CSV table of C-alpha atoms in Angstrom, one decimal:
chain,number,residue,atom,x,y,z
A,1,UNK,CA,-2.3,-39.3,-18.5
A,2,UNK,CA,-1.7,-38.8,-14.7
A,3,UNK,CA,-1.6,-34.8,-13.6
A,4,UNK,CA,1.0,-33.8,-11.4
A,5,UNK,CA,-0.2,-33.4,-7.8
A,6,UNK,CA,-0.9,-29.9,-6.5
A,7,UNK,CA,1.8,-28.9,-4.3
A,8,UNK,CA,1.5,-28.9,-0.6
A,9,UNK,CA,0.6,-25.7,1.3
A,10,UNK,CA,3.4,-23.2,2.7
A,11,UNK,CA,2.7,-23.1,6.4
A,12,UNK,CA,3.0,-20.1,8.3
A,13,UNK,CA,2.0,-19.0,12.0
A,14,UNK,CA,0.4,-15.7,13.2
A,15,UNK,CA,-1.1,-12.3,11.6
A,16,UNK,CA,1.3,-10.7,11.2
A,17,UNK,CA,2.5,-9.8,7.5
A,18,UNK,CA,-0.7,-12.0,6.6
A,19,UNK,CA,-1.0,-9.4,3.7
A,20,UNK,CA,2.3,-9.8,2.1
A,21,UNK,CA,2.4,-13.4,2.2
A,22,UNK,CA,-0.9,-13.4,0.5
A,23,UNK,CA,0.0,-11.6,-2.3
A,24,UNK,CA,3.0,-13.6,-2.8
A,25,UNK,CA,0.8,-17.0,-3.0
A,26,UNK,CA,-1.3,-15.4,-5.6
A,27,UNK,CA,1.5,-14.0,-7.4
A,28,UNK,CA,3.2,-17.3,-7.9
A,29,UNK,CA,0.6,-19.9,-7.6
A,30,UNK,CA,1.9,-21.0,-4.4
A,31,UNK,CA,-1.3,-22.7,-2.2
A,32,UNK,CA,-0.6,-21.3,1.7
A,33,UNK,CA,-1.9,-22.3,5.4
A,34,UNK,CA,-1.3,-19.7,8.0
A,35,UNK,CA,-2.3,-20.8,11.5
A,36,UNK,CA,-2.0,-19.4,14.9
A,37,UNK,CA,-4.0,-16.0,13.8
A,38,UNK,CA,-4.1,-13.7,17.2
A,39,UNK,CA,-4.6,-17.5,18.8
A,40,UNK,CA,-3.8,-16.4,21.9
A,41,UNK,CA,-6.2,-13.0,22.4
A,42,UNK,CA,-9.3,-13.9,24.4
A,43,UNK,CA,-10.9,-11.3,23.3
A,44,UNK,CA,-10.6,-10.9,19.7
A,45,UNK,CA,-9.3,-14.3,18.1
A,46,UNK,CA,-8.6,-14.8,14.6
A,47,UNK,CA,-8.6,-12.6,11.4
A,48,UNK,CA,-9.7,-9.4,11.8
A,49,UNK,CA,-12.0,-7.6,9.8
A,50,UNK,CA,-9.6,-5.5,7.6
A,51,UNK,CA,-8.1,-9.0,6.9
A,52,UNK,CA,-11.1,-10.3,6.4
A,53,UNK,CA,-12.5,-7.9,3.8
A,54,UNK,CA,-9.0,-8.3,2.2
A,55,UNK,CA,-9.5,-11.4,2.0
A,56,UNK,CA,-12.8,-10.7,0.5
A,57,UNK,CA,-11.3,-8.2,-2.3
A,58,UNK,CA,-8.6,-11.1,-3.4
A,59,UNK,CA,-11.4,-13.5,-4.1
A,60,UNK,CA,-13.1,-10.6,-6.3
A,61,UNK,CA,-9.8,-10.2,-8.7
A,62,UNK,CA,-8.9,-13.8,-8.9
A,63,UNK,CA,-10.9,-16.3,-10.6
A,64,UNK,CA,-10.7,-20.0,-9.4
A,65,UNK,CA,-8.9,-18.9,-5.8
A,66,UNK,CA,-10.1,-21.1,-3.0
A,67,UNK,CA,-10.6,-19.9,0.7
A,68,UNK,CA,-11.2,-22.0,3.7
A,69,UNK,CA,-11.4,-21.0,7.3
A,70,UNK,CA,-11.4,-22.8,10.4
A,71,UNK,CA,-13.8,-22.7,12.5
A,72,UNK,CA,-12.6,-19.8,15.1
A,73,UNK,CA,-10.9,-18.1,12.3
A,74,UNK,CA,-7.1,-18.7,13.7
A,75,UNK,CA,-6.4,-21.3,10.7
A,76,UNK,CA,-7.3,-19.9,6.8
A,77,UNK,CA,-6.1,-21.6,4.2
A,78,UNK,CA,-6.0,-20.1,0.8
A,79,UNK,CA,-5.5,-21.9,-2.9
A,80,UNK,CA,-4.4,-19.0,-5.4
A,81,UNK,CA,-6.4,-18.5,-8.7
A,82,UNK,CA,-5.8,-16.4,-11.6
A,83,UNK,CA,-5.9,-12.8,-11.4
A,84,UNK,CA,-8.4,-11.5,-13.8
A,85,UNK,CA,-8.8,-8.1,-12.5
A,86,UNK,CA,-12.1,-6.5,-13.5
A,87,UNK,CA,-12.9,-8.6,-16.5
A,88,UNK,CA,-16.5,-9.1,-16.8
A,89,UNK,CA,-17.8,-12.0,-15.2
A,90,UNK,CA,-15.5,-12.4,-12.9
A,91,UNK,CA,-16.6,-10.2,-9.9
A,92,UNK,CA,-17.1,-7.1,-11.6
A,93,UNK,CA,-20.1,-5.2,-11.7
A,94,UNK,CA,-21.7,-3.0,-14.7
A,95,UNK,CA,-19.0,-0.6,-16.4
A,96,UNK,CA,-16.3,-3.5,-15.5
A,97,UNK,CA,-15.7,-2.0,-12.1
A,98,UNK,CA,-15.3,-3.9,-8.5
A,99,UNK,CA,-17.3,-1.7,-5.8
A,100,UNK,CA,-15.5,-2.9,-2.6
A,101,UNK,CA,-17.3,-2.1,0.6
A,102,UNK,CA,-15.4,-1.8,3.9
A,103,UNK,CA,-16.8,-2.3,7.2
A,104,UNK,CA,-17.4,0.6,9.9
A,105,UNK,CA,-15.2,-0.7,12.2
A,106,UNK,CA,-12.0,-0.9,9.9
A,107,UNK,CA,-9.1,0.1,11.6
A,108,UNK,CA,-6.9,0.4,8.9
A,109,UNK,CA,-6.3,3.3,6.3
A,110,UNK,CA,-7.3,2.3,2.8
A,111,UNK,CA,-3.4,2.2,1.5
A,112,UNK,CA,-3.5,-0.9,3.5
A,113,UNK,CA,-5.6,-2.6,0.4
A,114,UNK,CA,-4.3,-0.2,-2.5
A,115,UNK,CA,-0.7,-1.3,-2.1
A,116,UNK,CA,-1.1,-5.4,-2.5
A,117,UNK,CA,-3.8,-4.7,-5.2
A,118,UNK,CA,-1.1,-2.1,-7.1
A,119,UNK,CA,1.5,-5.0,-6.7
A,120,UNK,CA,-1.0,-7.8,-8.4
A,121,UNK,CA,-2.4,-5.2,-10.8
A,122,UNK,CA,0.4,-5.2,-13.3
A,123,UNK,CA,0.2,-9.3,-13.4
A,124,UNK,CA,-3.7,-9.3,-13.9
A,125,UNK,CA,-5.7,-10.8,-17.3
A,126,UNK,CA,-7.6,-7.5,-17.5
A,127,UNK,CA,-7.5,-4.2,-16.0
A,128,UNK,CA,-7.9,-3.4,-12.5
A,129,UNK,CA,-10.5,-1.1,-11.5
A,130,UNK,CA,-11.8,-1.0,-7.9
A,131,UNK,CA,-14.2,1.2,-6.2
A,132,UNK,CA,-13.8,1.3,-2.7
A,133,UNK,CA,-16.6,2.8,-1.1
A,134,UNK,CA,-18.5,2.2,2.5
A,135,UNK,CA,-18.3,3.5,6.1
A,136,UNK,CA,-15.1,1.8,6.8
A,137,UNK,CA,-12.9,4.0,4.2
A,138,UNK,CA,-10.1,6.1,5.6
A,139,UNK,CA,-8.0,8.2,2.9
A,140,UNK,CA,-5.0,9.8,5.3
A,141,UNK,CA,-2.5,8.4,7.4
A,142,UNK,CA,-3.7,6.3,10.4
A,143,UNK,CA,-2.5,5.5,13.8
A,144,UNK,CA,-2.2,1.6,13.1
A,145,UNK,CA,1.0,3.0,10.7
A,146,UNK,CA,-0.9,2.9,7.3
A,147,UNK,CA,0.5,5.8,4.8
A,148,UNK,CA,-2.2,8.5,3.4
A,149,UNK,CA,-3.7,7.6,-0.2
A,150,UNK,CA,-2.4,11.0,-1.4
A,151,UNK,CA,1.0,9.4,-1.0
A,152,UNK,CA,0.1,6.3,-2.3
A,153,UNK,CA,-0.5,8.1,-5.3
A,154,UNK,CA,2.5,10.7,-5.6
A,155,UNK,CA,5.0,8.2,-3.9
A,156,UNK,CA,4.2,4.9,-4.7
A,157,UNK,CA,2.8,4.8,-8.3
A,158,UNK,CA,5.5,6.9,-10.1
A,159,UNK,CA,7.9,4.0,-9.2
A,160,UNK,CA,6.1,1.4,-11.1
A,161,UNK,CA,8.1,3.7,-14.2
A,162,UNK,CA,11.1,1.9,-13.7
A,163,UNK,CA,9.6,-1.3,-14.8
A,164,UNK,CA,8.2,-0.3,-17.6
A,165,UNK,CA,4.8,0.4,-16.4
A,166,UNK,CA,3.1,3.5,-16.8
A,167,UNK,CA,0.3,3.6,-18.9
A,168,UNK,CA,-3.8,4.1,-17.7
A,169,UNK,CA,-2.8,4.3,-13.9
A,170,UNK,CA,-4.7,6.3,-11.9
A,171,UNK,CA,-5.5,7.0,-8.4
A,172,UNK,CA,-8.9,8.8,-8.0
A,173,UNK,CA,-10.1,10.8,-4.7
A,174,UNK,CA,-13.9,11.2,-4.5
A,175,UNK,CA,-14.7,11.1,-1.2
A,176,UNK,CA,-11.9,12.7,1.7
A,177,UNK,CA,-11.9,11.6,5.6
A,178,UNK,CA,-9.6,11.3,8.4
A,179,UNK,CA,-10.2,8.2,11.1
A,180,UNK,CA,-13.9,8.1,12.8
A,181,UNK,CA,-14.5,7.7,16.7
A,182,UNK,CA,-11.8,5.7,17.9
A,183,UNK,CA,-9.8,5.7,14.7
A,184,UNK,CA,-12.2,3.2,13.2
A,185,UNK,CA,-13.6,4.4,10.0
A,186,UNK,CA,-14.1,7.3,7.6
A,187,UNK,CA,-16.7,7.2,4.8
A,188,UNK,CA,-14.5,7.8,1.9
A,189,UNK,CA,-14.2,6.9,-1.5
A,190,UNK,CA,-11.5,6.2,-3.7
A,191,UNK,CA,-11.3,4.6,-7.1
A,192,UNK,CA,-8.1,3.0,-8.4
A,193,UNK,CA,-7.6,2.3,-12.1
A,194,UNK,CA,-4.7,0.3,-13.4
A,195,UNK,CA,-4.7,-0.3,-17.1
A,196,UNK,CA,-1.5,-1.3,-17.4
A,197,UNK,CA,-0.4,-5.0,-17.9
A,198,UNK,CA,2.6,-7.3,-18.5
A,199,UNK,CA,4.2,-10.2,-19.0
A,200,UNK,CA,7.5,-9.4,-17.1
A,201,UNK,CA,8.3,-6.2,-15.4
A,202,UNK,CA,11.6,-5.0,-16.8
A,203,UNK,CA,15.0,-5.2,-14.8
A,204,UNK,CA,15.7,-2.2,-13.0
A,205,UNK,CA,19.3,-0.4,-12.3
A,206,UNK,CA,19.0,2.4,-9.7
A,207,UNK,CA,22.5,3.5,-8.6
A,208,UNK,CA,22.3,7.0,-7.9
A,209,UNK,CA,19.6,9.0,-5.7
A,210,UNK,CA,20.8,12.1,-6.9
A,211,UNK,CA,20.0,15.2,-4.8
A,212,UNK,CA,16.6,16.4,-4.1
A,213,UNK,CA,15.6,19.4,-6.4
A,214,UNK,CA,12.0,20.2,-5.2
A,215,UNK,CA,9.2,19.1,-2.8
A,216,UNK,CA,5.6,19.0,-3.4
A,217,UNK,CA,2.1,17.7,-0.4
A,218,UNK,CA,-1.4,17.9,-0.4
A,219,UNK,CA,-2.3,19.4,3.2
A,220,UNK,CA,-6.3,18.4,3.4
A,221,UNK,CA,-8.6,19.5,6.3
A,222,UNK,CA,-11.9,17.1,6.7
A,223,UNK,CA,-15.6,18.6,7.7
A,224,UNK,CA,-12.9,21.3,9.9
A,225,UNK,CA,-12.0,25.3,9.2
A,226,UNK,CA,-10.0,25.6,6.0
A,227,UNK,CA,-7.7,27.7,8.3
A,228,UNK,CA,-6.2,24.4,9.0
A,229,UNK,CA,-4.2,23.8,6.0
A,230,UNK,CA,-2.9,27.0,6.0
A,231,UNK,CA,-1.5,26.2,9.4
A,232,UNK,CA,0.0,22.8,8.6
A,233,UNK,CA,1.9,24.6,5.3
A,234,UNK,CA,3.4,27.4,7.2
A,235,UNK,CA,4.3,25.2,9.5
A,236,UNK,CA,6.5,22.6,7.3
A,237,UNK,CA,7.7,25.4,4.9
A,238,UNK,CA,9.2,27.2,7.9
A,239,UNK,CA,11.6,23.9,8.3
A,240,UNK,CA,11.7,23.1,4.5
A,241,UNK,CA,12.0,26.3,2.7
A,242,UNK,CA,15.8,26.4,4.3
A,243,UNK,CA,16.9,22.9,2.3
A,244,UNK,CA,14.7,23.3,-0.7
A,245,UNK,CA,13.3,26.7,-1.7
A,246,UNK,CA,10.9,24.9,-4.4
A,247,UNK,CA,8.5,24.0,-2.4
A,248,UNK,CA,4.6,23.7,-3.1
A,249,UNK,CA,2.2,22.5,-1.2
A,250,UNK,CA,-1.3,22.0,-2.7
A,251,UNK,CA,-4.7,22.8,-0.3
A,252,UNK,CA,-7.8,20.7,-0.2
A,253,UNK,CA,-11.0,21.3,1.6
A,254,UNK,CA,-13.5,19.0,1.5
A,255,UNK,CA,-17.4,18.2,3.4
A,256,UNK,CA,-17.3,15.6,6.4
A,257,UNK,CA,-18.4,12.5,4.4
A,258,UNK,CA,-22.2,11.6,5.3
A,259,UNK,CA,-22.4,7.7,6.6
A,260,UNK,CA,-26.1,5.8,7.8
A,261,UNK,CA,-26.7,6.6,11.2
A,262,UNK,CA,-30.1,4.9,11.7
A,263,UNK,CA,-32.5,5.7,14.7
A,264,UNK,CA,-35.6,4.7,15.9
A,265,UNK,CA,-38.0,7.9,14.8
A,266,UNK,CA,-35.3,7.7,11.5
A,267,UNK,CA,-34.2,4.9,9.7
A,268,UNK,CA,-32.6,6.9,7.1
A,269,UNK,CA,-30.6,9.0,9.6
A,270,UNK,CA,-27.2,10.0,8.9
A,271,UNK,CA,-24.4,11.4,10.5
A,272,UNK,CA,-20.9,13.1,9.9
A,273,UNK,CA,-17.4,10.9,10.6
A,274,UNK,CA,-13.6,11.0,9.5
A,275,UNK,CA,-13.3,14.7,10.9
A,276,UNK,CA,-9.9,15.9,10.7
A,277,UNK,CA,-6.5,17.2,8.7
A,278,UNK,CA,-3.8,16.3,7.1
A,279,UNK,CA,-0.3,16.3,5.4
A,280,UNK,CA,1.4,14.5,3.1
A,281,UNK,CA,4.8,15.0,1.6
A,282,UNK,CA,7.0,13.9,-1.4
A,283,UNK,CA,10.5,15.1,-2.1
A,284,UNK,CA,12.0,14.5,-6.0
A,285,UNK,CA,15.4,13.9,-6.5
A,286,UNK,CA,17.1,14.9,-9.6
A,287,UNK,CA,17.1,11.4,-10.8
A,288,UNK,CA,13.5,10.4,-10.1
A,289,UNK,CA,13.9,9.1,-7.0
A,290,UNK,CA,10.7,10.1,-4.5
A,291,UNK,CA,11.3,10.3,-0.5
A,292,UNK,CA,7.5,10.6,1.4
A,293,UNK,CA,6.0,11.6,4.7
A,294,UNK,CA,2.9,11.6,6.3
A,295,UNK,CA,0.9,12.9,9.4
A,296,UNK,CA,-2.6,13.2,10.3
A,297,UNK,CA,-4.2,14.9,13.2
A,298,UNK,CA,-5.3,11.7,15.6
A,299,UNK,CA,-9.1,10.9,16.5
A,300,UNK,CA,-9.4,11.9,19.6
A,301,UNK,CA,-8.1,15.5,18.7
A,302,UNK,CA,-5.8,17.6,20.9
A,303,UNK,CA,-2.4,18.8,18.6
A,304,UNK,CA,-2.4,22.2,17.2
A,305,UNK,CA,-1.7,21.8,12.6
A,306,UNK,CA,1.3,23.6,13.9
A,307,UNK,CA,2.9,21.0,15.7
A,308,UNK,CA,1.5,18.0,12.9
A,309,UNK,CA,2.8,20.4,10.1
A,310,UNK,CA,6.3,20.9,11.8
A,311,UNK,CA,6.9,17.0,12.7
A,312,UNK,CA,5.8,16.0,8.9
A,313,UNK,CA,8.5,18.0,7.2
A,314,UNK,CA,11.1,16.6,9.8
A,315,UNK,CA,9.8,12.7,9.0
A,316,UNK,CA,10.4,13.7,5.6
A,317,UNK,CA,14.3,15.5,6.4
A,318,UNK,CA,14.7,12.0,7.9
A,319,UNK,CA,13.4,9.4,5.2
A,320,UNK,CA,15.8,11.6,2.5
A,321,UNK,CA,18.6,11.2,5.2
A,322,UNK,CA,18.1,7.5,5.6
A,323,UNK,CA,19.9,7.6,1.7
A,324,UNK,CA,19.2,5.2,-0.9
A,325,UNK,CA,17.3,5.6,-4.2
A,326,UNK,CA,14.0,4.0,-2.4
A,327,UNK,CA,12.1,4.7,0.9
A,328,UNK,CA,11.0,2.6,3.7
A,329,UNK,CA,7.2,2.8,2.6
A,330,UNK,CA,8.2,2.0,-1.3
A,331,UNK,CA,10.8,-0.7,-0.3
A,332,UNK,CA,9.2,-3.9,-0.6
A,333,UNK,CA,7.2,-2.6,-3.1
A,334,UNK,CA,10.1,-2.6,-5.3
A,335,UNK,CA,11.9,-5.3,-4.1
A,336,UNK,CA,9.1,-7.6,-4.3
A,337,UNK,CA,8.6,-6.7,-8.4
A,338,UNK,CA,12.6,-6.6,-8.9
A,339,UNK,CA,12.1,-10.6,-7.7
A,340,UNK,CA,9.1,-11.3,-9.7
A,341,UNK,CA,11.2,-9.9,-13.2
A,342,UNK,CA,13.0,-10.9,-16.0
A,343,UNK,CA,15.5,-13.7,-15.5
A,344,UNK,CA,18.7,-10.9,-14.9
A,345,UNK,CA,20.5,-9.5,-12.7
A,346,UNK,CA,18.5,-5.8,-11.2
A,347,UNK,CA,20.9,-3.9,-8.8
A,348,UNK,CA,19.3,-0.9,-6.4
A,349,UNK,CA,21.1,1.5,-3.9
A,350,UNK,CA,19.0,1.3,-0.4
A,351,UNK,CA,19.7,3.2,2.6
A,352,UNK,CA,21.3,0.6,5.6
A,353,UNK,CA,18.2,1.7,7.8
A,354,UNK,CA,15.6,0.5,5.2
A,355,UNK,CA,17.3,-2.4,4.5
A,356,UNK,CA,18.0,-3.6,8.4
A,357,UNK,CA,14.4,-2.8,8.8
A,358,UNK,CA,11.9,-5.9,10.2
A,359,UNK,CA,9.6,-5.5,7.0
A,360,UNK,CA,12.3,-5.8,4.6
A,361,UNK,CA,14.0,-8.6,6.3
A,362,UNK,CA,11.1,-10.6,6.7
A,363,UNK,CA,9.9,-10.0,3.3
A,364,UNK,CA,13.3,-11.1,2.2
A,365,UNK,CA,12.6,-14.9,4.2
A,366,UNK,CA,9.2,-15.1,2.7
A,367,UNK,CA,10.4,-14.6,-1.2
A,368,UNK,CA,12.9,-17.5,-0.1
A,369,UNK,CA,10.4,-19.6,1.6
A,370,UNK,CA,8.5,-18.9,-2.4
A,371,UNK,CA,11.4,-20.0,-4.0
A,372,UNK,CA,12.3,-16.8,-5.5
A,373,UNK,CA,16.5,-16.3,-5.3
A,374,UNK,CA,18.2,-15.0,-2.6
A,375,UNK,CA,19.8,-11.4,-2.1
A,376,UNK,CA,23.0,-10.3,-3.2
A,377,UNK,CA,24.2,-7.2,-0.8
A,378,UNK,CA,27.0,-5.4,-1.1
A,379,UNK,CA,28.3,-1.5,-0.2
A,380,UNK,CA,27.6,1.2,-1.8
A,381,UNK,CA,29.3,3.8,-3.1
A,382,UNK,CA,28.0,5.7,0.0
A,383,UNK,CA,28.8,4.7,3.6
A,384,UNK,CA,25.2,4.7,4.4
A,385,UNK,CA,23.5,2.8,1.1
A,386,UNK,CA,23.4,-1.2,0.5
A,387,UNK,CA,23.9,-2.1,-3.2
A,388,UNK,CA,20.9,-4.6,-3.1
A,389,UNK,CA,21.4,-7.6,-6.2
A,390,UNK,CA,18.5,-9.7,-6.9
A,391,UNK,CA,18.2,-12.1,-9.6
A,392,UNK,CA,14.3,-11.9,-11.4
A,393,UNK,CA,13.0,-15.6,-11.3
A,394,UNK,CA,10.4,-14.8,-14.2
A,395,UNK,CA,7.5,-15.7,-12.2
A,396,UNK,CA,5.7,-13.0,-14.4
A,397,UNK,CA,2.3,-12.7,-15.9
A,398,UNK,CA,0.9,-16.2,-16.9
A,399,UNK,CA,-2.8,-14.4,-17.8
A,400,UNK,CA,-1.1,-12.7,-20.7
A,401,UNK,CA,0.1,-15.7,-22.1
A,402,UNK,CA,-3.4,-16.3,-23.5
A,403,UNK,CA,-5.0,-12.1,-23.7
């Protein structure tokens, strides 16, 4: 009995959405080579180490994956296993949980690893549970463009309802902290659990956005006065209160997180990082629908909460004006899921900006390049909106097959 011969690698060139088409290899079984990584930087060739460490927490929920780098780290290629999640034995430690460390000089927020892993976790063997913890952690919104984990957990996870999964999710804060010294850094911790496994996500029909009925943040200040928060809230009600009235926006203080500093007269030296404050925002809609923004006070200091509070409820006037019944930030979250469905037709409303942007267009060639079906578009009802059609190919869960 001859096997059939393991298909040959999908090539791609350079680092950037390295993430994405990562998660799409793993998510259908799809072996990929991505070369030319930053080839041409003489000073810092190859993956970075946020890719790296990513690269690292993919290996830890799969079981069987297979990763190879060349030798100056400009070539990886990566062989797709099964994702198993936390399931004992396969990367997990005692209590079934993944403790994923990140390295000080992470430049990237830690939404930049909890959006993949919430995009694998529904197709996992076992439950996801990951820990990540180190000096490399940072929970709000970051320079490099990476959303807050607040938001990732008031924005991102409610949509996940549409597809019929909602059960045991959960986003857990233990540790708080803005960017380090030269936004690389932050000593947090956050935890996220998601218990909540299928076969096939369930087609989903969003027409209508509906109109926004109330808006609800988290402002957060970071080893700095509390005074801060108060700021940043007066601040974005003063715009906000005169579209919505219902608006409530919750206030967190929190310690400077504590990280090893160690020095010659004291090895077990510590020291204070991820300093700073914070704001994220989420408006409802009257049919569910969830607009975000987010803004955080930069490392190197300098704008008054005032002026951060102010320009984070008019980022949010403008994702609710850019129409449709998903964000930017949500978009290929949703999109990518509709693709991996049922075999039927799902239909969404998106906003012509979201759609037209690079991110979605490019995520659109790499579910082609897949072989997942192409997009249907069409207008909307309203001017601004793109009726989206995307047929699911049924790629789906093949670990729950045999759980």
């Amino acid at each position: 009995m001859t096997t059939a011969p393991a298909p040959a690698p999908l090539k791609f060139t350079g680092s950037k959405y390295l993430v994405q088409r990562l998660v799409l290899a793993t998510l259908t079984g799809r072996p990929i080579r991505i070369s030319q990584i930053r080839s041409s930087s003489h000073t810092a060739p190859g993956l970075a180490s946020h890719e790296v460490s990513f690269l690292r927490l993919l290996d830890a929920i799969t079981n069987g994956s297979h990763i190879e780098f060349s030798y100056t780290g400009t070539t990886v290629l990566y062989k797709p296993g099964l994702i198993t999640g936390s399931a004992a034995g396969h990367g997990a430690s005692s209590g079934g949980v993944i403790r994923h460390e990140l390295p000080a000089d992470c430049t990237r927020g830690v939404s930049y690893f909890l959006l993949p892993l919430c995009l694998l976790a529904p197709f996992s063997k076992a439950q996801v549970n990951v820990l990540f913890t180190g000096p490399g952690v940072i929970t709000s919104s970051t320079e490099t463009g990476d959303i807050s984990a607040d938001t990732v957990r008031t924005a991102i996870l409610p949509i996940f309802r549409g597809f019929g999964i909602e059960r045991n999710i959960e986003l857990r804060m233990l540790r708080r902290s803005n960017s380090g010294k030269d936004g690389k850094g932050g000593g947090g911790e956050v935890q996220l659990v998601f218990g909540h496994q299928v076969r096939l996500p369930k087609t989903l029909h969003l027409m209508s956005a509906g109109r926004v009925k109330r808006i609800r943040g988290v402002a957060y200040s970071t080893g700095v006065a509390g005074a801060n928060n108060a700021r940043l809230i007066e601040a974005a009600r003063g715009v906000l209160n005169e579209f919505c009235p219902d608006t409530y926006v919750y206030s967190d203080v929190s310690s400077a997180p504590l990280i090893a500093a160690p020095e010659r007269n004291n090895p077990s030296a510590k020291k204070k990082t991820g300093l700073g404050f914070g704001l994220s925002l989420v408006a409802e809609a009257n049919t569910g629908v969830l607009y975000s923004a987010d803004i955080a006070s930069p490392p190197q200091g300098g704008e008054p909460p005032e002026d951060l509070g102010k320009k984070c409820a008019l980022q949010l006037l403008e994702s609710v004006s850019q129409g449709g019944c998903v964000s930017a930030v949500a978009a290929p979250t949703v999109l990518s899921l509709m693709a991996m469905g049922s075999e039927d037709v799902g239909r969404i409303s998106i906003g012509k900006d979201v759609v037209g942007s690079e991110q979605v267009l490019q995520l659109a060639r790499d579910l082609r390049a897949f072989g997942m079906s192409g997009w249907g578009l069409r207008e909307g009802d309203d001017e601004e909106d793109v009726v989206v059609s995307i047929v699911g190919k049924g790629v789906g869960n093949v670990g729950r097959k045999i759980a």
